[in-house]
Tab-separated table of C-alpha atoms in Angstrom:
chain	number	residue	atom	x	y	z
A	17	UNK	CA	-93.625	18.787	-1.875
A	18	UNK	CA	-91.522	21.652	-0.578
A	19	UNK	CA	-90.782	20.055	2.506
A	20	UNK	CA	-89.311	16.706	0.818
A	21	UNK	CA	-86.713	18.914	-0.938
A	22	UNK	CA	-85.302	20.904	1.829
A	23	UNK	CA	-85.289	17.419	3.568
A	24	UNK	CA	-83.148	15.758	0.512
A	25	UNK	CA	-81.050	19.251	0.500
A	26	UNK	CA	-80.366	18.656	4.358
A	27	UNK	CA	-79.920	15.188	4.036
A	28	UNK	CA	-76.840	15.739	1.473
A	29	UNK	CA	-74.890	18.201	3.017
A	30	UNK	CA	-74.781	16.205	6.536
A	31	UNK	CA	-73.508	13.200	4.172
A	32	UNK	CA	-71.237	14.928	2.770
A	33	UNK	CA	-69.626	16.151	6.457
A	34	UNK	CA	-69.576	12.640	6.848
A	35	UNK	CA	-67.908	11.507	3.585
A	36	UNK	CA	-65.136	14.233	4.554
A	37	UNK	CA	-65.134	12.964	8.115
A	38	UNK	CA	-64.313	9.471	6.899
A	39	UNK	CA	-61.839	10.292	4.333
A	40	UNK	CA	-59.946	11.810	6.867
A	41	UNK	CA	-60.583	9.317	9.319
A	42	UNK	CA	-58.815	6.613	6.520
A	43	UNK	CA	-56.184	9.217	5.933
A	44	UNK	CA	-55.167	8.873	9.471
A	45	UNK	CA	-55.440	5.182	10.122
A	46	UNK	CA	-53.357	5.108	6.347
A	47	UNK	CA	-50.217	7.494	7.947
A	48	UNK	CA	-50.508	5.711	10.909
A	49	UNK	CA	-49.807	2.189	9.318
A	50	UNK	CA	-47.292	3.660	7.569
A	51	UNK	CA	-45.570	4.946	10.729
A	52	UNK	CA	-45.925	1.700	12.022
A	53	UNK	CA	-44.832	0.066	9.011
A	54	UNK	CA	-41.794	2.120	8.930
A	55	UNK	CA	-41.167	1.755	12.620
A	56	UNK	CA	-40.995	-2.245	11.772
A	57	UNK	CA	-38.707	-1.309	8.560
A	58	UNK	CA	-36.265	0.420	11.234
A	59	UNK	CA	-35.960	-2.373	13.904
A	60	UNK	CA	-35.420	-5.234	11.121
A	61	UNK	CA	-32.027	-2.509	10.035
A	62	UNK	CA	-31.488	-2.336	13.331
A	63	UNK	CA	-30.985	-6.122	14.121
A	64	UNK	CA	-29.874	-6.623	10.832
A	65	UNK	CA	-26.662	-4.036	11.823
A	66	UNK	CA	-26.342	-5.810	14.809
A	67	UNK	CA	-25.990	-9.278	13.228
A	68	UNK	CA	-23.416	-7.393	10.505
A	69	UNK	CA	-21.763	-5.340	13.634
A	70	UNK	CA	-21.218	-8.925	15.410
A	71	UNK	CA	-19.698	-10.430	12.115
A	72	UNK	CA	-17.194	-8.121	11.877
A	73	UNK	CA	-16.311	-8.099	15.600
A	74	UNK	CA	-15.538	-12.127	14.949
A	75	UNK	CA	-13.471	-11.604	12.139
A	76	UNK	CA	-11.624	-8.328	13.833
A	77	UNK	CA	-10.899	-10.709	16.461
A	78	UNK	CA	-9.636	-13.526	13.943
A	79	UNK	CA	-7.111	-11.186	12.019
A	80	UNK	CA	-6.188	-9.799	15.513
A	81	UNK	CA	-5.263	-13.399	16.647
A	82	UNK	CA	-1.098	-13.877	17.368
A	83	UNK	CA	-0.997	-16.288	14.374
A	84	UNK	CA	-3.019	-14.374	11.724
A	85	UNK	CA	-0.666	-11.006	12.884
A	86	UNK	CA	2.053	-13.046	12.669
A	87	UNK	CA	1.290	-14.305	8.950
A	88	UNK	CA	0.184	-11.045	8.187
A	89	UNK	CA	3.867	-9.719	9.095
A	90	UNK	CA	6.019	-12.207	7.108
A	91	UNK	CA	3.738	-11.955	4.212
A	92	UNK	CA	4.336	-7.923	4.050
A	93	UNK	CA	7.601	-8.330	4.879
A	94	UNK	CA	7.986	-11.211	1.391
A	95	UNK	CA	6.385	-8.058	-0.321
A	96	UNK	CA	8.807	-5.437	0.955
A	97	UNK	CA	11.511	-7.777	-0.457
A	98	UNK	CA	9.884	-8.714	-3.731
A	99	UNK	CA	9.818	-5.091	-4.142
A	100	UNK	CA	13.140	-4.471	-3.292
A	101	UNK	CA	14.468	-7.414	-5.718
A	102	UNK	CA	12.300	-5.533	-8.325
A	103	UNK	CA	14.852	-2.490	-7.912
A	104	UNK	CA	17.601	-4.324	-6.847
A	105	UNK	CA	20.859	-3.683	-9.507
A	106	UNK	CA	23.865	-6.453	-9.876
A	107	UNK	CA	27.122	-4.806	-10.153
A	108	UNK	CA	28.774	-7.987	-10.185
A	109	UNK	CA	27.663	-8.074	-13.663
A	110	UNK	CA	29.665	-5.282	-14.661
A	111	UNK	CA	32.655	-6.381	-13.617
A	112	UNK	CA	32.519	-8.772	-16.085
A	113	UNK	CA	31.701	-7.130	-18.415
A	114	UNK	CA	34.116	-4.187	-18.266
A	115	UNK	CA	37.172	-7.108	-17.672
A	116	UNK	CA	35.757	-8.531	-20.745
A	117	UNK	CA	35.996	-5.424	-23.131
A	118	UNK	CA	39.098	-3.795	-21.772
A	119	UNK	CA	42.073	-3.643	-24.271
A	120	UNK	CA	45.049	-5.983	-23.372
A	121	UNK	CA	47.677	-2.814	-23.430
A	122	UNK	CA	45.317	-0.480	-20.751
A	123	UNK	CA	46.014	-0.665	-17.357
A	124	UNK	CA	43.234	1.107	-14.413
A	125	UNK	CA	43.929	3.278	-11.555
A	126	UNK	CA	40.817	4.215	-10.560
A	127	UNK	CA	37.650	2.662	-10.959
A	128	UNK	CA	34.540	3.652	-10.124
A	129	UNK	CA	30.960	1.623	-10.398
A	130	UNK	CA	27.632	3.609	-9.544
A	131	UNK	CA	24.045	1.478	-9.226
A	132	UNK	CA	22.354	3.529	-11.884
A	133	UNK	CA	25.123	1.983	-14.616
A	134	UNK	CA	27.633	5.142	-14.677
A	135	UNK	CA	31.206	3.692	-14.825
A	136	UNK	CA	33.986	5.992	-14.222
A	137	UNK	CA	37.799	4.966	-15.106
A	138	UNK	CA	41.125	6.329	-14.417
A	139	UNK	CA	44.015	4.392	-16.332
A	140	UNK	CA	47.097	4.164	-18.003
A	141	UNK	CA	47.874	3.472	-22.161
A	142	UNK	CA	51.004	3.277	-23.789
A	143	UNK	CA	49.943	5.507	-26.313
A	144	UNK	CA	47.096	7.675	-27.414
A	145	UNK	CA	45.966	5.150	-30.341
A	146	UNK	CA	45.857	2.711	-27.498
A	147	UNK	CA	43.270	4.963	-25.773
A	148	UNK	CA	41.227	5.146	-28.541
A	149	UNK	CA	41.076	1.527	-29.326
A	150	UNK	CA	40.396	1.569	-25.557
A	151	UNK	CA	37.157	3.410	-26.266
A	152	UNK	CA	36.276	2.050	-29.226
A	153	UNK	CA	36.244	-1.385	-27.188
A	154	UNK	CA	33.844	0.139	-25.053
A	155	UNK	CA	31.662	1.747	-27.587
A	156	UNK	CA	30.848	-1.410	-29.380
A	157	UNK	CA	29.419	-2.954	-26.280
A	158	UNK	CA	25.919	-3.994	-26.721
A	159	UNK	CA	25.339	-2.598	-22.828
A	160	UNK	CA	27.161	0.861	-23.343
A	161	UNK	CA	24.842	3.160	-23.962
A	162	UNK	CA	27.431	6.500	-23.787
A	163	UNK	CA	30.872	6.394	-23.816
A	164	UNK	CA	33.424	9.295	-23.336
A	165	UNK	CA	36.545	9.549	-22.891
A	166	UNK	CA	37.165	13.046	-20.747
A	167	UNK	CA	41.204	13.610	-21.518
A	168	UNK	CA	44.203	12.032	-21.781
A	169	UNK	CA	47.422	13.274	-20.147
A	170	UNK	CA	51.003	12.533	-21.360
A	171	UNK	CA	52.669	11.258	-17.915
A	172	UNK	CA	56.444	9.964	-18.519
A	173	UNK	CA	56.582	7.249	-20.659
A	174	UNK	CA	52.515	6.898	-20.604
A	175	UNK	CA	49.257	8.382	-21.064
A	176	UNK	CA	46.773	8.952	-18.271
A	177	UNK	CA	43.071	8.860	-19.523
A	178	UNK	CA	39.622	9.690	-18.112
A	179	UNK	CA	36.678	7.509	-19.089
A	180	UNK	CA	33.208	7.418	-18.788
A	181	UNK	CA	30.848	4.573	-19.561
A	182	UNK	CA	27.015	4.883	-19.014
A	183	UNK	CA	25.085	1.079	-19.331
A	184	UNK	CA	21.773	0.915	-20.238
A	185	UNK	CA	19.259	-1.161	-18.563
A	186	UNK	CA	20.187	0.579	-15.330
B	13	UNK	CA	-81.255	20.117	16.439
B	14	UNK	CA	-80.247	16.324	16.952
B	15	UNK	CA	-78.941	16.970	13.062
B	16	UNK	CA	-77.517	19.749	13.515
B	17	UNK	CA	-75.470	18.963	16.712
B	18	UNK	CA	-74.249	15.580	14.152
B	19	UNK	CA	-73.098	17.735	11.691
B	20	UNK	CA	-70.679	20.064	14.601
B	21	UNK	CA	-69.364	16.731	16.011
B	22	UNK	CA	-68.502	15.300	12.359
B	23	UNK	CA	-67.251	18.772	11.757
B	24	UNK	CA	-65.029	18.900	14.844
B	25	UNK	CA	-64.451	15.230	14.209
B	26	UNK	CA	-62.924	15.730	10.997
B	27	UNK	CA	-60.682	18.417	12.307
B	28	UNK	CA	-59.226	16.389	14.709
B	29	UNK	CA	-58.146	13.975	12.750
B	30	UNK	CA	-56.908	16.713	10.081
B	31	UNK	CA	-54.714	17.691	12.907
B	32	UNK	CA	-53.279	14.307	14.066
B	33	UNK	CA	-52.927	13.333	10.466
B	34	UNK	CA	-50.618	16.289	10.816
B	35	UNK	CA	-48.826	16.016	13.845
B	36	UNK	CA	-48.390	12.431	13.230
B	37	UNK	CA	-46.788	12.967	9.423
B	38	UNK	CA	-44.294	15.588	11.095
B	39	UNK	CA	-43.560	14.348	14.087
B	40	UNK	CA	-43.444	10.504	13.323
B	41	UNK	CA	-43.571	9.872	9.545
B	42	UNK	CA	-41.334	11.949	8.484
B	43	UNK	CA	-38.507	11.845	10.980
B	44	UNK	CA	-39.219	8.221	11.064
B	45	UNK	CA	-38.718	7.592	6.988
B	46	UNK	CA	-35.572	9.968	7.345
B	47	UNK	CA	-34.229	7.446	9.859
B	48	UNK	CA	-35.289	4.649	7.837
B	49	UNK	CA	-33.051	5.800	4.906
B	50	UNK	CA	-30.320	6.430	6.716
B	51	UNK	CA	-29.962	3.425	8.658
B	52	UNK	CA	-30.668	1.370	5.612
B	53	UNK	CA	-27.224	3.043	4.170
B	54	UNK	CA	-25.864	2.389	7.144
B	55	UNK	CA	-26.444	-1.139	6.853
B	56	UNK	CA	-25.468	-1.081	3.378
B	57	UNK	CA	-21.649	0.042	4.273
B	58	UNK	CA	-21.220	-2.499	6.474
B	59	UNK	CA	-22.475	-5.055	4.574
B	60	UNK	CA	-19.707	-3.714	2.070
B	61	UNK	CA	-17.449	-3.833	4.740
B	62	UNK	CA	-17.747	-7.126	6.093
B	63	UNK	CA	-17.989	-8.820	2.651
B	64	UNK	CA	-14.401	-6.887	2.749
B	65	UNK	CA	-13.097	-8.214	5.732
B	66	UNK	CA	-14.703	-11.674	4.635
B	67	UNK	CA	-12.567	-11.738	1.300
B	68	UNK	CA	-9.437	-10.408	4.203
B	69	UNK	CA	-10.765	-13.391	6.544
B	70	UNK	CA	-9.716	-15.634	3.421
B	71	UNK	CA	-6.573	-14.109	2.687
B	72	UNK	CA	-5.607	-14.667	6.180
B	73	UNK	CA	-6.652	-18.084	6.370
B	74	UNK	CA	-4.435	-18.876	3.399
B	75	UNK	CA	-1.561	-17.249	4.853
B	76	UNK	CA	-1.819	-18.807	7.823
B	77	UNK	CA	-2.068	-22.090	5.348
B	78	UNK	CA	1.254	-21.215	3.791
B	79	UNK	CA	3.144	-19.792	6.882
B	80	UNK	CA	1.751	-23.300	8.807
B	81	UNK	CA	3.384	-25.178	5.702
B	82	UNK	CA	6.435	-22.497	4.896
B	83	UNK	CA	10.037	-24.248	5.346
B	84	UNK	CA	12.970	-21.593	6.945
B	85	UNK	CA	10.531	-19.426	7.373
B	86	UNK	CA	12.557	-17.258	9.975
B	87	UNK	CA	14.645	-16.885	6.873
B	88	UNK	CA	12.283	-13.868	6.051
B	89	UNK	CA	13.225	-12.121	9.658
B	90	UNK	CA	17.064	-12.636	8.506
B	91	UNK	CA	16.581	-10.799	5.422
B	92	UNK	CA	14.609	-7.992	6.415
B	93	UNK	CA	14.373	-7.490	9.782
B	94	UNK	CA	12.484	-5.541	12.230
B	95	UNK	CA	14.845	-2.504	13.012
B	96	UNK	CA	18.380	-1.937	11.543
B	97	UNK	CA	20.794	-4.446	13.576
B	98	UNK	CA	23.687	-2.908	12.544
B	99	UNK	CA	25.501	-5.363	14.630
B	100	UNK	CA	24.616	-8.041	12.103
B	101	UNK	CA	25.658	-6.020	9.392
B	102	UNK	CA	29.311	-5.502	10.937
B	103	UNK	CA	29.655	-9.076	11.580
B	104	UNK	CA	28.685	-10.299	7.893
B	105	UNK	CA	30.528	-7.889	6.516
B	106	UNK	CA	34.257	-8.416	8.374
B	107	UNK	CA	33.128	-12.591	8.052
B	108	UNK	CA	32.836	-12.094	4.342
B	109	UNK	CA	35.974	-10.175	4.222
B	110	UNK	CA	37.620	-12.718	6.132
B	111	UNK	CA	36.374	-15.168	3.708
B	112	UNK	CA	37.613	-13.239	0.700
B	113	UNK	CA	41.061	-12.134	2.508
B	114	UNK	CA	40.343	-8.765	2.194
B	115	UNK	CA	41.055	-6.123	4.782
B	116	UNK	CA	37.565	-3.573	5.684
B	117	UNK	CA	37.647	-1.053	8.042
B	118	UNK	CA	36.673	2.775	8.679
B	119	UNK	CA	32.970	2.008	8.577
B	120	UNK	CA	30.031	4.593	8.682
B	121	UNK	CA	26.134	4.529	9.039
B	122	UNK	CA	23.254	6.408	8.808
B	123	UNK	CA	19.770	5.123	8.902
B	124	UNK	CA	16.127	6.437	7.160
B	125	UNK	CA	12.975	5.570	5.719
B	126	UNK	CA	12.115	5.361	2.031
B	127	UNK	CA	8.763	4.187	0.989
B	128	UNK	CA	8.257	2.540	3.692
B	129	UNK	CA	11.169	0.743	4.147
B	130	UNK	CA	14.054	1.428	6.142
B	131	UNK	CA	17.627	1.640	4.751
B	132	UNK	CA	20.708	1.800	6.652
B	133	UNK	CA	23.036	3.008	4.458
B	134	UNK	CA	26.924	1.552	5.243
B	135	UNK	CA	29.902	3.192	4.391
B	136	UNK	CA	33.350	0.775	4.256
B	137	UNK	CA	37.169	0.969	2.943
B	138	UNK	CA	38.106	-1.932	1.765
B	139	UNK	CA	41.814	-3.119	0.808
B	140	UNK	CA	42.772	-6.233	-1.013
B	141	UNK	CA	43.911	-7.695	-4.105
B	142	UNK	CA	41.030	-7.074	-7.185
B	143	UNK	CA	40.013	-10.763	-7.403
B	144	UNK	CA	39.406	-10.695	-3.567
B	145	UNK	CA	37.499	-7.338	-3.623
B	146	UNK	CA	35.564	-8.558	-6.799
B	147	UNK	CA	35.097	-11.914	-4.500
B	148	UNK	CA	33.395	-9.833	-1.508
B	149	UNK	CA	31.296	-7.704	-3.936
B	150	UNK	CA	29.953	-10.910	-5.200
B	151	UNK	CA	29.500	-12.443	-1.908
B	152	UNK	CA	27.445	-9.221	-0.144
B	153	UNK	CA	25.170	-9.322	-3.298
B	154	UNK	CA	24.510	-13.466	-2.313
B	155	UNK	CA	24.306	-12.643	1.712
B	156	UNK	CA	20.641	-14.101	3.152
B	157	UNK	CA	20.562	-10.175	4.652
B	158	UNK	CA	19.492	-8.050	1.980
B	159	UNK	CA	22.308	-5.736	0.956
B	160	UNK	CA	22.740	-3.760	-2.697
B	161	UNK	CA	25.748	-1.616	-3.352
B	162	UNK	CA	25.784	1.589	-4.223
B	163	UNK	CA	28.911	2.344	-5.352
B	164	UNK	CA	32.670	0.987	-5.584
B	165	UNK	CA	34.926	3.046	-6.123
B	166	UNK	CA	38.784	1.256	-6.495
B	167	UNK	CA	42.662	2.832	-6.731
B	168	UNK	CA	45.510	0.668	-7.559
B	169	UNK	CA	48.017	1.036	-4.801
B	170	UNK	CA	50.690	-1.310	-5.634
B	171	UNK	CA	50.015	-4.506	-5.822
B	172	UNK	CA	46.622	-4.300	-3.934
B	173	UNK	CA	43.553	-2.249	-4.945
B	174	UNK	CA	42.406	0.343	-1.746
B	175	UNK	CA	38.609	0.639	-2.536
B	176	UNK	CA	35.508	2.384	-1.013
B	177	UNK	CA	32.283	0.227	-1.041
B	178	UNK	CA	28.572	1.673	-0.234
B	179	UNK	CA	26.005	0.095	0.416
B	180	UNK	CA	22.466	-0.208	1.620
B	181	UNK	CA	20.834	-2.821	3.486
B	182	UNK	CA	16.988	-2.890	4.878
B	183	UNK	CA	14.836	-3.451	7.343
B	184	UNK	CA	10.977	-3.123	8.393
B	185	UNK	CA	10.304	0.079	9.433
């Protein structure tokens, strides 16, 4: 009876040498598949770059044709000049407009038009009142958005004034 | 015996695969994952960036469309062209003076960049009657070559009005 136990004790502990054995055995075959598996993970990226790397070569090569660079130029050259029409300013405009709101009895010297609105004027009136109807003319405009009139000087017979006229939307 | 000479190989059996199990997780596995991620974000960008250069591919193609079907089209080149020509600019200007009967002379240049596009930035003295000078102002602002003044500035001299006229006109830097 004796015997049969230390033979079941024996028995056991070579099993479980075994059962470790094997467990690391599957371990390894496991990482190894894995390896593999990832190995097979890193080729399919790689052809799948080189498929994407191709694709873009083509269409490198398309926008570098003659005719795509040379659409490509006149179309960034129609949105250079859309831009600058954005910012572009009329002064023809105020012209006009000045001629059209100057009093009858005021005669100009010097004029002066900037692109951001700011109007300068150097003129004759007859008399002071004259002036001031001059600015008042000026003032009422629905595109003045300052007026001032800087001096007037009694010269002879006349009166030299000094104007300035700021327009909005400039 | 027999058993227990089983039991060392198993034993020495296991260890050798506890050891490749190693070597193989450090010097395959990992590396190998590490590679794996990065490549696959790799991929990723240029996926991103030929879908890009797809939607740029279209673009093109339609402006190749409308440039194919574009009337005057070297219109575009007259209004903003590739460097300053200041040559053209002297001969519009003294042909729309001529047109207006206006006298311009004393002329002056200088040429930069601002936001990308170049300016050349003309300097004139211009003497006429007012109607005529108001006539040129109105024509340079209507010229195909893109010109915007900058400021007039006029002085009654007798009959005639003795102005100075700036202005700037472009081109593609």
């Amino acid at each position: 009876m004796k015997r049969d136990e230390n033979l079941i004790l024996r028995t056991s502990s070579d099993n479980f040498i075994k059962y470790i054995f094997y467990i690391a055995f599957y371990i390894l075959i496991f990482i190894c598949l894995f390896s593999v598996g990832y190995y097979l993970i890193y080729n399919t990226y790689v052809k799948k770059i080189n498929i994407v790397d191709q694709e873009i070569m083509e269409i490198e090569n398309f926008v570098n044709t003659s005719k795509s660079k040379r659409a490509i130029e006149y179309y960034s050259k129609i949105v250079l000049i859309s831009d600058i029409f954005k910012t572009r300013k009329s002064l023809t405009n105020i012209f006009s407009l000045i001629e059209k709101n100057t009093h009858y009895d005021v005669v100009f010297k010097e004029f002066e038009i900037v692109d951001n609105g700011e109007v300068y004027i150097t003129g004759y009136c007859r008399t002071e009142e004259v002036c001031a109807q001059a600015l008042l003319l000026f003032e009422r405009m629905e595109e003045s958005e300052y007026v001032s009139l800087d001096s007037i000087k009694k010269e002879g017979n006349t009166n030299l004034f000094k104007m300035y006229i700021k327009l909005n939307n400039f | 015996m027999r058993i227990k000479n089983e039991k060392f190989i198993f034993w020495v059996l296991f260890l050798i695969c506890l050891g490749f199990s190693f070597v193989v997780v450090n010097k395959i596995l990992l590396p190998i994952s590490k590679d794996v991620s990065l490549i696959k974000q790799e991929y990723f960008n240029k996926v991103d960036m030929r879908n890009k250069l797809v939607s740029t591919r279209e673009f093109v193609y339609s402006l190749i469309g409308m440039y194919n079907k574009a009337e005057n089209i070297e219109e575009v080149d007259l209004a903003l062209p590739n460097y300053p020509k200041i040559y053209e600019v002297i001969v519009l200007i003294k042909t729309m003076a001529k047109d207006s009967l206006v006298d311009v002379y004393n002329f002056t240049f200088s040429d930069y960049i601002s936001d990308g596009v170049g300016v050349v930035n003309v300097n004139f003295e211009v003497e006429g009657k007012y109607e005529e000078v108001k006539n040129l102002i109105n024509e340079i602002g209507t010229e195909i070559r893109l010109m915007d003044i900058g400021f007039v500035k006029m002085e009654k001299k007798g009959n005639l009005i003795k102005g100075q006229i700036n202005l700037n006109t472009y081109f593609k830097n």
